[in-house]
Coordinates of C-alpha atoms in Angstrom, one line a residue:
Chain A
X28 CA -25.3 -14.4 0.8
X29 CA -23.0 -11.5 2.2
X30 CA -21.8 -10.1 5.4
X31 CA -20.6 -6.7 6.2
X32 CA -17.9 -5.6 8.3
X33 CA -15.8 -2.2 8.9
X34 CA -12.1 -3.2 8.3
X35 CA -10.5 0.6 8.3
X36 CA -10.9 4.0 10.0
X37 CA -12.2 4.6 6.1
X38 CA -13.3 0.8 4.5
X39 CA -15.9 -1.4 4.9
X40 CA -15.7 -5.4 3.8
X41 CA -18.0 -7.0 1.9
X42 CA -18.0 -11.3 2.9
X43 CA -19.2 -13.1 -0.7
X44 CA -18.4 -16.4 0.6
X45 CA -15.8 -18.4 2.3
X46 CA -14.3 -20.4 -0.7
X47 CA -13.5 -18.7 -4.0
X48 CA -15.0 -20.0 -6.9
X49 CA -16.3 -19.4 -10.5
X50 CA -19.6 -17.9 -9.5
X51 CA -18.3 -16.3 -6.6
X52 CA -15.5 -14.6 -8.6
X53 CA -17.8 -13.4 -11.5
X54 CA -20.7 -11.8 -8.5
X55 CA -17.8 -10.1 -7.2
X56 CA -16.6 -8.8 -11.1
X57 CA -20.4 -7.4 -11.4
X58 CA -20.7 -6.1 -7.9
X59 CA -17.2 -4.3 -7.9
X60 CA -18.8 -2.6 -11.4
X61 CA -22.0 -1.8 -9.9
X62 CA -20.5 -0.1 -6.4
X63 CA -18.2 2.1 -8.6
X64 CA -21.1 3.2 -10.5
X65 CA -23.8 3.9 -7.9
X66 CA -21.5 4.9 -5.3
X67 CA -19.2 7.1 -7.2
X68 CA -19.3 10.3 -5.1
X69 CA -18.5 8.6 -2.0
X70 CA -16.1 5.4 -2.6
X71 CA -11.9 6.4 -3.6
X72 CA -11.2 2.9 -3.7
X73 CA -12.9 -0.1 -4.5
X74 CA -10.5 -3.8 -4.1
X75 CA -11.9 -6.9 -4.9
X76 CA -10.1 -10.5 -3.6
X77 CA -10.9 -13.8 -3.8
X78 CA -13.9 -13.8 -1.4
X79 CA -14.9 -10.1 -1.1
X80 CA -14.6 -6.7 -1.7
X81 CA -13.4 -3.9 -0.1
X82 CA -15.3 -0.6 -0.6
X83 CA -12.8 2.6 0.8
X84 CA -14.5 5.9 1.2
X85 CA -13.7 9.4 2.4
X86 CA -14.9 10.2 6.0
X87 CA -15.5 13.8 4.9
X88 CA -18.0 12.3 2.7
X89 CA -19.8 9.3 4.6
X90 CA -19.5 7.4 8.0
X91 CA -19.5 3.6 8.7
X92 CA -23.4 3.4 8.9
X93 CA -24.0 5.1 5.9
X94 CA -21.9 3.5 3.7
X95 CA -22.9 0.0 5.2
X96 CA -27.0 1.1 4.4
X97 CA -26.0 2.1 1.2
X98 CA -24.3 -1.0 0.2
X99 CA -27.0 -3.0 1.9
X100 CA -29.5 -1.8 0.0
X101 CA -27.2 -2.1 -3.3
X102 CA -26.4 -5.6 -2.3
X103 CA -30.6 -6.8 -2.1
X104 CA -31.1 -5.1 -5.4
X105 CA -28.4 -7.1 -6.6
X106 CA -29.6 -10.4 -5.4
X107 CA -33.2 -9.1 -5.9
X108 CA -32.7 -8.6 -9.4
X109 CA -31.7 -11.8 -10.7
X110 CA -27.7 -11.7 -9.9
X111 CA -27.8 -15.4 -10.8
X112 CA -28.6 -14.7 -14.2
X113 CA -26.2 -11.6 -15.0
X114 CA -23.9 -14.0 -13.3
X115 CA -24.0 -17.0 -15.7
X116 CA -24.0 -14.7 -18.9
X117 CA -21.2 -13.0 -17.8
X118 CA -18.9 -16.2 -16.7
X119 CA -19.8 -16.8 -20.7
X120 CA -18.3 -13.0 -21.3
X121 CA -14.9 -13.8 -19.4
X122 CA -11.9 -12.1 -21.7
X123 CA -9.4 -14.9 -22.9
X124 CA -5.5 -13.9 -22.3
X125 CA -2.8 -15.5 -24.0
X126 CA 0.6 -15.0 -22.5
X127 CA 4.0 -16.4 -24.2
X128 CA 6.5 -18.2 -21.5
X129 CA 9.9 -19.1 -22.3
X130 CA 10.5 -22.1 -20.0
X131 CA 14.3 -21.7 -20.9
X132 CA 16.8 -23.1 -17.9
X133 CA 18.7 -19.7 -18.4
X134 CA 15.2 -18.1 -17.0
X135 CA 13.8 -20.9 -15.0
X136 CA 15.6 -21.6 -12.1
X137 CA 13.0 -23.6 -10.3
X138 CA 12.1 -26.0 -13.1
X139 CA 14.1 -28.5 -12.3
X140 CA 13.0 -28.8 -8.5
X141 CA 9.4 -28.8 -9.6
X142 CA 9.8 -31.5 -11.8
X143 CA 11.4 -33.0 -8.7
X144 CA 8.9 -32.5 -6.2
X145 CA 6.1 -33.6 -8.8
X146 CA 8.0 -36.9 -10.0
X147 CA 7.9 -35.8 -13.3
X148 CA 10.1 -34.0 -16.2
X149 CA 10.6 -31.2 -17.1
X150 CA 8.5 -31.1 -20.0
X151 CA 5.7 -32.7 -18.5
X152 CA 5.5 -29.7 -15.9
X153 CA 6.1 -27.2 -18.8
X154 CA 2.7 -29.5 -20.5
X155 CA 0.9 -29.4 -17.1
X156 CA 1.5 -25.3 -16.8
X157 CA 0.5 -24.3 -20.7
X158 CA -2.5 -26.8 -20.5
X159 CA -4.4 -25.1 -17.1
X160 CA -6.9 -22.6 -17.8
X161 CA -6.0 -20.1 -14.5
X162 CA -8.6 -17.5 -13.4
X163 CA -7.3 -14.0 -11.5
X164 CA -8.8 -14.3 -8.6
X165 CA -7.3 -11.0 -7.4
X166 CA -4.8 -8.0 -7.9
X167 CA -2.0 -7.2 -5.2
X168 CA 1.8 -7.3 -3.9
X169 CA 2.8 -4.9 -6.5
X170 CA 1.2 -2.7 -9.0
X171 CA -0.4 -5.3 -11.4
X172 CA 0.5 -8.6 -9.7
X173 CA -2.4 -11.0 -10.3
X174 CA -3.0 -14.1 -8.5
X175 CA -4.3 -16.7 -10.6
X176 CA -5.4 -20.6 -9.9
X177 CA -5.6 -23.2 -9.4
X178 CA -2.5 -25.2 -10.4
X179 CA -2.1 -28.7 -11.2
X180 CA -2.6 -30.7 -7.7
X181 CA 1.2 -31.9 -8.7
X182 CA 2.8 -28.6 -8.9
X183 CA 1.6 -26.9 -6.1
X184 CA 5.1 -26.5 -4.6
X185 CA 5.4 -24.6 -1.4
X186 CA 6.8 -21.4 -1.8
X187 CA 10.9 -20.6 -1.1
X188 CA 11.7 -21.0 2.6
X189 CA 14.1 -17.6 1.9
X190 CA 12.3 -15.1 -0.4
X191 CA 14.9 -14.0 -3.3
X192 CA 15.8 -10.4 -3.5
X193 CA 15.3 -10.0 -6.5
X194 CA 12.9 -11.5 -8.9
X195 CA 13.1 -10.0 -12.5
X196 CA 10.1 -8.5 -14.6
X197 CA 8.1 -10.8 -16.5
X198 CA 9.1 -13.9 -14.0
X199 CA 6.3 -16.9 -14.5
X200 CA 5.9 -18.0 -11.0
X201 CA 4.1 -20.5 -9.2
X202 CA 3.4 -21.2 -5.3
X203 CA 1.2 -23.8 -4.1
X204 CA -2.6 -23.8 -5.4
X205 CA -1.3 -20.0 -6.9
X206 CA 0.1 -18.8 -10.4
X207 CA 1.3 -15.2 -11.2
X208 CA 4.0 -13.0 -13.4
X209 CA 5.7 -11.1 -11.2
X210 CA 5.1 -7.1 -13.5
X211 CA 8.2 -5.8 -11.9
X212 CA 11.4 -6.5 -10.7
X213 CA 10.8 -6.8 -7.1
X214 CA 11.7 -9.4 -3.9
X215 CA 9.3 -13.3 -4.0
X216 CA 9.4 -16.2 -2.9
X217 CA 7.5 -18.1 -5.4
X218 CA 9.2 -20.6 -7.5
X219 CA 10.2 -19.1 -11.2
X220 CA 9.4 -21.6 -13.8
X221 CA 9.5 -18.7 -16.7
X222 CA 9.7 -15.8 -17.9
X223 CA 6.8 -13.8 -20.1
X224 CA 7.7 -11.2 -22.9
X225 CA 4.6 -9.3 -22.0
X226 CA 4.2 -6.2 -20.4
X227 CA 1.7 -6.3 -17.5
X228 CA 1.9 -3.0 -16.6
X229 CA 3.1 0.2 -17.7
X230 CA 4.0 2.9 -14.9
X231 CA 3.8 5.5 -17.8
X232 CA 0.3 5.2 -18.6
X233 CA -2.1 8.0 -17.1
X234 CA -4.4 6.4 -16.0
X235 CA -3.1 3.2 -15.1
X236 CA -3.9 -0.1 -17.3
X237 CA -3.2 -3.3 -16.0
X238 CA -3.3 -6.6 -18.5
X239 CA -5.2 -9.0 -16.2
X240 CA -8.2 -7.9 -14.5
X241 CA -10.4 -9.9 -12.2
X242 CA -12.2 -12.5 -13.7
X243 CA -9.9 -13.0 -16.8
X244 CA -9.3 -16.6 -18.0
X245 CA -5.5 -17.1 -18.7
X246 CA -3.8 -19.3 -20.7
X247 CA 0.5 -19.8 -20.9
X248 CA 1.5 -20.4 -24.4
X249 CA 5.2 -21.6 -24.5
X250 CA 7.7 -19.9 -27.4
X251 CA 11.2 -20.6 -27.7
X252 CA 13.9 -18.2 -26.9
X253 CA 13.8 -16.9 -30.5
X254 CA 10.6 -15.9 -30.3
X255 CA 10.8 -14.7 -26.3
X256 CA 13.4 -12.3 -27.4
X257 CA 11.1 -11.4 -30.4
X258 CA 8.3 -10.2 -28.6
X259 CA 10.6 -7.9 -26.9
X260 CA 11.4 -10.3 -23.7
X261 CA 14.8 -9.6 -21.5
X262 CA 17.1 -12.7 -20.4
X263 CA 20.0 -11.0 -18.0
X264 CA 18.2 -9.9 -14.9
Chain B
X23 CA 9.3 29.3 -14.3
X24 CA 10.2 26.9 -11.6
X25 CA 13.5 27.3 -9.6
X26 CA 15.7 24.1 -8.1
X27 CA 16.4 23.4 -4.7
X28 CA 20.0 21.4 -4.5
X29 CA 20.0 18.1 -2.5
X30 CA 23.7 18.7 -1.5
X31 CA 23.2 16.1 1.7
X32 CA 20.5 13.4 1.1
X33 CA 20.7 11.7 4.1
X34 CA 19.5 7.7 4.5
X35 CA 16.1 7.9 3.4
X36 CA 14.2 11.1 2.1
X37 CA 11.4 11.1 0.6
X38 CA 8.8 13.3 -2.0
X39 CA 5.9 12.8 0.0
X40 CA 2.1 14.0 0.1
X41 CA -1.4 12.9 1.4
X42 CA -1.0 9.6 -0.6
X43 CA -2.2 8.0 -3.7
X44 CA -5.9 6.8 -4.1
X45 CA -7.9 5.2 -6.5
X46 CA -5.6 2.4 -7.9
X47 CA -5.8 0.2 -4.7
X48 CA -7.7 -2.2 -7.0
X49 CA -4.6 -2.7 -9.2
X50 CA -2.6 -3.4 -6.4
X51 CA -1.2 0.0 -6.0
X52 CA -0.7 1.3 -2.3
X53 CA -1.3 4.5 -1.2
X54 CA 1.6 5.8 0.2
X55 CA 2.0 9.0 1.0
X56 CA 3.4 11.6 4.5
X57 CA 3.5 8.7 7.5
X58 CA 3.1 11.3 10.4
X59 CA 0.0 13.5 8.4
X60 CA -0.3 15.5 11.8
X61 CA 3.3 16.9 11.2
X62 CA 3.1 16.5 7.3
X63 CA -0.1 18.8 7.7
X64 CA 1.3 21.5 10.0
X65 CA 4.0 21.9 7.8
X66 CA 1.9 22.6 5.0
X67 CA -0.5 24.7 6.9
X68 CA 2.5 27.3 8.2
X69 CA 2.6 28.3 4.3
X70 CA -0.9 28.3 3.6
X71 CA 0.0 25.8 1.1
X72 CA -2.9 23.0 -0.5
X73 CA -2.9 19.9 2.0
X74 CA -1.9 18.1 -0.8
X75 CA 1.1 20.1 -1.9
X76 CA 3.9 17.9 -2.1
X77 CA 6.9 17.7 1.1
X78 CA 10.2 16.3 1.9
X79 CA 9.7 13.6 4.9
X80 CA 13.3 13.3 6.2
X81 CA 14.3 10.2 8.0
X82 CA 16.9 10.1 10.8
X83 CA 19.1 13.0 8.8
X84 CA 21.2 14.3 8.1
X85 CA 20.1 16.9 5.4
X86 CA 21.0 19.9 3.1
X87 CA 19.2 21.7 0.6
X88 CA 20.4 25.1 -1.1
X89 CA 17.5 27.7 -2.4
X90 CA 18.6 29.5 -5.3
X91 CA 16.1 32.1 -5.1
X92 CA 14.8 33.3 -2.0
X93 CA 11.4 31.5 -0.6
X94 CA 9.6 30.4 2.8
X95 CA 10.0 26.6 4.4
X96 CA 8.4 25.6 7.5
X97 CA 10.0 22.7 9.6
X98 CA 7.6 20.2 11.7
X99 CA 8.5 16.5 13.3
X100 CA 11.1 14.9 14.5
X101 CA 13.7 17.4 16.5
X102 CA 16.1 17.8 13.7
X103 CA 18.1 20.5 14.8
X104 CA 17.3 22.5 11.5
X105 CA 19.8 25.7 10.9
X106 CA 19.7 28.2 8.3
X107 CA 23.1 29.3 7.2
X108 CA 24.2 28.3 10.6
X109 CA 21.4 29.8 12.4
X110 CA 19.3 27.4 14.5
X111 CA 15.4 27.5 13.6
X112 CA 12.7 27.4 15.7
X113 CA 11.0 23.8 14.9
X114 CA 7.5 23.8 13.9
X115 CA 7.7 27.3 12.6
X116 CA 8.2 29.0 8.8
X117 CA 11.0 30.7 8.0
X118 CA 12.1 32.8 4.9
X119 CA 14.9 31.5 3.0
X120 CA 17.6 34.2 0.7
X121 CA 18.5 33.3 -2.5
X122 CA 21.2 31.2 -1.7
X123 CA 20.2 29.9 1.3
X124 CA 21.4 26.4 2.7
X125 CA 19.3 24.6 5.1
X126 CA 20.6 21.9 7.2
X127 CA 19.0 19.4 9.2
X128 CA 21.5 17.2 11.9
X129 CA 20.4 13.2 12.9
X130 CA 16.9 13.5 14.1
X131 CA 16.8 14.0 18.4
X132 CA 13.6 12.3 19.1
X133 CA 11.3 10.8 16.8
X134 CA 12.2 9.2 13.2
X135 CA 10.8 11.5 10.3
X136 CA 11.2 15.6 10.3
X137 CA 9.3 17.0 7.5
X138 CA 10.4 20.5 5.5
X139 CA 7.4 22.0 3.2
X140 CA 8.8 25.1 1.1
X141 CA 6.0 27.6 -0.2
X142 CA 3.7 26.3 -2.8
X143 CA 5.1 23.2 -2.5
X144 CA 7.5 21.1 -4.3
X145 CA 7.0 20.9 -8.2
X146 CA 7.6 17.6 -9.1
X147 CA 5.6 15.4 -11.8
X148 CA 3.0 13.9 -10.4
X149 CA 1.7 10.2 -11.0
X150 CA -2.0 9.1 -11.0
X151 CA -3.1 12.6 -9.0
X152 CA -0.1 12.1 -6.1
X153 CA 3.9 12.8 -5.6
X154 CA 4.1 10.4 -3.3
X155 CA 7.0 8.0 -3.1
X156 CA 6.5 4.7 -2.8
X157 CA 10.2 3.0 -3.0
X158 CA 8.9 -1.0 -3.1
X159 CA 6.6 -0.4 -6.1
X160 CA 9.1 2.2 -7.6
X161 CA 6.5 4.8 -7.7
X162 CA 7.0 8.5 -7.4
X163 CA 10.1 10.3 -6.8
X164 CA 11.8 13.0 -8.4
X165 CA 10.9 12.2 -12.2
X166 CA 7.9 10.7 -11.3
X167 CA 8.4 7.1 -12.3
X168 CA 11.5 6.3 -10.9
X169 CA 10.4 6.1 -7.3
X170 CA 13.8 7.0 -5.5
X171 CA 14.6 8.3 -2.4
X172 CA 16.9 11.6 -3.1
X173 CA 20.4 11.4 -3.9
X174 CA 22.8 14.1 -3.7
X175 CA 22.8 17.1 -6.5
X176 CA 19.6 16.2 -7.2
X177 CA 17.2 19.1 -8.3
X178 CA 14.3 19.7 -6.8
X179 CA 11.8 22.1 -8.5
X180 CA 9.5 24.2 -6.3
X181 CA 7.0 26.6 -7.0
X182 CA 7.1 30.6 -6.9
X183 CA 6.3 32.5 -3.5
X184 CA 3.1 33.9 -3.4
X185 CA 4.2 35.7 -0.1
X186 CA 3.1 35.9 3.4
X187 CA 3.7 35.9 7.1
X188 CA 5.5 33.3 9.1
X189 CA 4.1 31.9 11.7
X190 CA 4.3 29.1 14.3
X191 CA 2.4 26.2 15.3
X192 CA 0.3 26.6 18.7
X193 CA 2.2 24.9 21.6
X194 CA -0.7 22.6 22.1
X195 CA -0.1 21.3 18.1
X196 CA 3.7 20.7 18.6
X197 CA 4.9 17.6 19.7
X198 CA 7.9 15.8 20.6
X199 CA 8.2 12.1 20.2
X200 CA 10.0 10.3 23.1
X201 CA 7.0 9.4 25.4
X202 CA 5.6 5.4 25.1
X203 CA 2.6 5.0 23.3
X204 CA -0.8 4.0 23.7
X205 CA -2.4 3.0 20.4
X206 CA -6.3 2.9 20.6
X207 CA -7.7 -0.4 18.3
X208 CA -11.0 -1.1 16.6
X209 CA -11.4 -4.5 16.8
X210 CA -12.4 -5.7 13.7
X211 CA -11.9 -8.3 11.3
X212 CA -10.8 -11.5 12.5
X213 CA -10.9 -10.1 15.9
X214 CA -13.7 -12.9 17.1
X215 CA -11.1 -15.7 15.5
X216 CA -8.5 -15.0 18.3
X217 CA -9.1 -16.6 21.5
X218 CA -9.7 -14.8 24.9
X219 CA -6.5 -15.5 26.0
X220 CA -4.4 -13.9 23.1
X221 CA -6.9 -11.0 23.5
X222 CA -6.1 -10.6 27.1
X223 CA -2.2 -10.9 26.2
X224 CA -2.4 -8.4 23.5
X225 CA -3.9 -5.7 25.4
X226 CA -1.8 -6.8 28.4
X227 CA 1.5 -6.2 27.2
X228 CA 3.7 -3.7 26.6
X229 CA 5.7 -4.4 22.9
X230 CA 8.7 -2.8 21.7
X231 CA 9.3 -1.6 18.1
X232 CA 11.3 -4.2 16.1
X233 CA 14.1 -2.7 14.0
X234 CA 13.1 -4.2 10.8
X235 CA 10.2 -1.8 10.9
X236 CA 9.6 0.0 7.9
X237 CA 6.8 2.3 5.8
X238 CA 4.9 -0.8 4.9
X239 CA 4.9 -1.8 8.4
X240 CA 6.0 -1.5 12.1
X241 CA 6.9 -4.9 13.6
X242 CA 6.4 -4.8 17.6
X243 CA 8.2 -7.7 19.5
X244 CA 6.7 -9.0 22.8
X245 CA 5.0 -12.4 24.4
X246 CA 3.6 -14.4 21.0
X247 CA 0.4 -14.4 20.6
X248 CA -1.1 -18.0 22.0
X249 CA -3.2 -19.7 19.2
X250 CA -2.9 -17.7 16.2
X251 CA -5.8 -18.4 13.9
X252 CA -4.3 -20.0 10.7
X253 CA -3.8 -18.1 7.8
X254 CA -6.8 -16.9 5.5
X255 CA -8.2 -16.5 2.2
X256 CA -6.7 -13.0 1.3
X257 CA -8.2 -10.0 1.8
X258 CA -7.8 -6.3 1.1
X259 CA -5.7 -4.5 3.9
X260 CA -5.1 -0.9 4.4
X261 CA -2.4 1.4 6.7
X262 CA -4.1 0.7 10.3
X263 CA -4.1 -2.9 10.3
X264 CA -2.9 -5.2 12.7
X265 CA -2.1 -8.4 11.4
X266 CA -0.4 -10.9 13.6
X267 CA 1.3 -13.9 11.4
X268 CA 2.4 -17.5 12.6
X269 CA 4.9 -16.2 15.0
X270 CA 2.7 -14.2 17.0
X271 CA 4.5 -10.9 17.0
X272 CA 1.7 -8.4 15.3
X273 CA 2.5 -5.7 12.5
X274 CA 0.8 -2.4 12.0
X275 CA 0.3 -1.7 8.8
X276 CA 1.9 1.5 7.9
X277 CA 1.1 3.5 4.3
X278 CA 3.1 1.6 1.5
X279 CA 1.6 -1.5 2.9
X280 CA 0.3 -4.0 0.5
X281 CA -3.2 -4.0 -0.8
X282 CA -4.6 -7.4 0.0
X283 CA -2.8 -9.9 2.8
X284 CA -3.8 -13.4 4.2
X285 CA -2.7 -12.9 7.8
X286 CA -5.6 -12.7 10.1
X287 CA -6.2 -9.1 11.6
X288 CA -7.2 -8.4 15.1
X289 CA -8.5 -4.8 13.7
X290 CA -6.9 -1.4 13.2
X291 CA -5.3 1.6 14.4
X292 CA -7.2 4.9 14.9
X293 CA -5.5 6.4 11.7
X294 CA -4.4 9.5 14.7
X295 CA -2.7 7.1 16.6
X296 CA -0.7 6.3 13.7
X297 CA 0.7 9.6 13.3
X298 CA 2.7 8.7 16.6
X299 CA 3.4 5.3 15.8
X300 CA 5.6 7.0 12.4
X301 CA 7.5 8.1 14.6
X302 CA 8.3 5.5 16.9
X303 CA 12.2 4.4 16.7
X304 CA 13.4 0.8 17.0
X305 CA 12.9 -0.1 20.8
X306 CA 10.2 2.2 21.6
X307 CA 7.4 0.8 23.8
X308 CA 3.9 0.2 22.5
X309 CA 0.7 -0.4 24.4
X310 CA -2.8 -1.0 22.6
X311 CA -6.5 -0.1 24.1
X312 CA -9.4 -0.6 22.7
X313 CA -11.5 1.9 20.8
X314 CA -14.4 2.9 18.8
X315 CA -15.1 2.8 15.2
X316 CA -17.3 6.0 16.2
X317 CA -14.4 8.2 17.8
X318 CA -11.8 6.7 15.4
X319 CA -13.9 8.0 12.6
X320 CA -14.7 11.4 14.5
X321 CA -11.2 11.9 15.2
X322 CA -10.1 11.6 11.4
X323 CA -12.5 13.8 10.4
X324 CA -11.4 16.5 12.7
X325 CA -8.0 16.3 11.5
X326 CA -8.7 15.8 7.7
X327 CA -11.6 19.1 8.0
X328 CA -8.6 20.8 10.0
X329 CA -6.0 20.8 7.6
X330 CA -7.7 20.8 4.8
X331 CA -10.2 24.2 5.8
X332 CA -10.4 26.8 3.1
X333 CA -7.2 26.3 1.1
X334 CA -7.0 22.9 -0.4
X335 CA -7.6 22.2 -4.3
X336 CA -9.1 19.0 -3.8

């Protein structure tokens, strides 16, 4: 089921549930699709999270009733037409992303107090990490930033009491049930277990391209330093 | 060909601004953009320029820029104490420029950001459709991509002329900045999560504008908030927003917010009432009401319809 709700002077909030999960998260990739299809003329934005989906549109175009008819009729079509179904071939059609870590000290300053907090070593944590298939559940922060799940029950680490300053591009990062590579130098405060020689985003790109979309299935492959520095990965920083 | 404007005082914080930067929100990109539009917009209109054309928002001051070849600039927002080669300028006005000419803005005298459009607006590379700068997701700016605040010497290409009058802004469209403020809210959101108590405190109070407020967001401090809901599964947030996190003091989200957040919202802003709020300085008192989505939306309208009338390229 879904629930509507205005949430802007110009967005309107679409409730798919009050957990995420798989099925949730693969309605929301088709629905997001659908939306900027039908809706084109009237929608500028449309942001899909873990549970829902935000649909921004231009007052000049459309108020809050007529987008909310609009979507309501999109969203019984939806269910009307055998969502379920579209669903369950499309969880089969999830894109597989492989991303290289170096879990290096020199780049993993929080390694060590993971391994801590989850009683085991280091290795064992690097294991746990590269062996989880994480989902993106959604895209924000920064331009690119995906949130991915779930992590091992035994590394779900709060995140820093004090955020760093400055966490460097390509940082492999985990915070609780969460997992992410931080695309940009920027402030966190999630713990930094890696780093990724892989570009997430590139600013010079018209229009932008991000590597991990919604929905994607990701998998961290580790490489030594050798091979980090290889594929183009920065150490200092 | 284009002619450059010399940044030869930069000031704290000034920034290549326009309406904002849509249609990436999804890939975590916020969009940005002029905080006080009513100002931003004036300024823009006094040339006849696009509604999109690209401004300097000028926070605090001080400023200088020299023109090389002669032009027209119109001043609007905070009381700047704009001069022309030592002439004082009426504010919310145009005024030409001679080759040559160095314009100088003092510290701001009410309000927080003064805007300066120059005719046909700046000429700067744009980035996904906007020349907005957002300086947390290094985004704008004056290449484009490095997404700076200006720095002395720097260059700033604007366009040629096309010529015209100069006028001024109608006394009932200038404003000045000092008064407290009475934000109108939607409730919306998690709105029903808060109890009737913290509702009753939230409209009851009067806050005051933390210091650590900033583009993505204006901190007020008051009474916390009794019993704020726990944190939820994230959601997308845009400028408006009031979220109020563990410690009870809420945040209005202002335009290089975030795109999605997990504090729980008690609604948002009339994006009009935000125009004041951009220019509310550390300490200055803040009252909410509540509104309507109806008049929040008819409000916006009038503004966007007003500024944007025959001339824009959108």
């Amino acid at each position: 089921m879904w629930q509507l709700q205005d949430a802007g002077d110009e967005s309107i909030i679409i409730y798919l549930a009050q957990t995420p999960n798989e099925t949730v998260l693969q309605r929301i990739r088709l629905l997001v699709d659908l939306i900027r299809d039908s809706l084109a003329g009237w929608v500028t934005d449309v942001v899909p999270s873990y549970c829902s989906i935000t649909v921004y549109y231009d007052v000049l175009h459309c108020d809050a009733q007529a987008i909310a008819r609009r979507l309501t009729v999109l969203l019984q079509q939806f269910e009307a037409d055998g969502a379920g179904r579209a669903v369950r071939d499309s969880v089969e059609r999830a894109r597989q992303v492989e991303l290289p870590v170096f879990y290096g000290r020199e780049v993993a300053p929080d390694l060590q107090r993971v391994a801590e907090f989850a009683g085991r070593t280091v290795e064992e944590v690097v294991r746990l990490h590269s062996e989880t298939e994480f989902r993106v559940y959604a895209l924000g922060f920064r331009p690119g930033f995906a949130y991915m799940g779930e992590t091992p029950e035994l590394l779900r680490v709060p995140r820093l009491d004090t955020p760093r300053r400055r966490v460097p591009m390509g940082a492999v990062a985990i915070a609780g049930p969460q997992a992410a590579v931080y695309p940009c130098e920027s402030p966190g405060g999630w713990n930094l277990i890696g780093r990724c020689p892989v570009a997430l985003f590139d600013r010079r790109e018209d229009p932008p391209r991000v590597l991990l979309q919604v929905g994607d299935r990701v998998r961290f492959t580790p490489v030594d330093r050798a091979t980090f520095l290889e594929l183009g990965g920065v150490l200092d920083g | 060909m284009a002619d450059f404007a010399i940044v030869e005082k930069a000031g704290p914080l000034t920034l290549i601004q326009d309406t904002g930067r849509r249609g990436q929100q999804h890939l975590g990109v916020s969009v940005g953009g002029a905080l006080d539009t009513h100002a931003a917009g004036w300024a823009n209109l006094l040339l006849d320029n696009t509604a999109s054309a690209a401004l300097l928002e000028i926070c605090l001051g001080p400023f200088a820029l020299r023109f090389p070849s002669a032009t027209r600039i119109a001043i609007t927002g905070a009381d700047c104490g704009w001069q022309l080669d030592g002439e004082a300028l009426q504010p919310w006005s145009s005024h030409r420029v001679p080759a040559g000419g160095l314009l100088q803005a003092g510290m701001a005298r009410d309000g927080l950001r003064g805007y300066l459009a120059v005719a046909g607006g700046f000429k700067c590379p744009p980035v996904w459709g906007s020349r907005a700068t957002t300086v947390g997701e290094r985004l704008g700016g004056l290449n484009g991509l490095n997404g700076e605040p200006l720095k002395n010497a720097d260059r700033l290409p604007y366009g040629q002329d096309s010529g015209g009058g100069l006028r001024q802004a109608p006394a009932e469209f200038q404003r000045r900045y000092d008064a407290p403020l009475a934000l109108r809210l939607v409730p919306s959101n998690q709105y029903a999560d808060f109890s009737e108590s913290a509702r009753r405190q939230f409209f009851g109070q009067e806050y005051k504008v933390a210091p650590d407020s900033d583009r993505m967001g204006v901190r007020l401090s008051g009474e916390a908030l009794e019993e704020v809901p726990g944190n939820l599964v994230s959601e997308a947030v845009c400028p408006g927003v009031v979220q109020v996190p563990a410690s009870g003091q809420p945040i209005v989200l202002m335009r290089d917010c975030q795109t999605i957040g997990g504090y729980p919202k008690l609604g948002h802003v009339y994006s009009v009432d935000l125009d004041w709020l951009a220019q509310a300085r550390p300490g200055a008192r803040v009252r909410f009401m509540p509104g309507s989505l109806a008049e929040s939306q008819a409000l916006l309208r009038e503004q966007r319809q007003f500024f944007i009338g025959a001339n824009d390229d959108r």
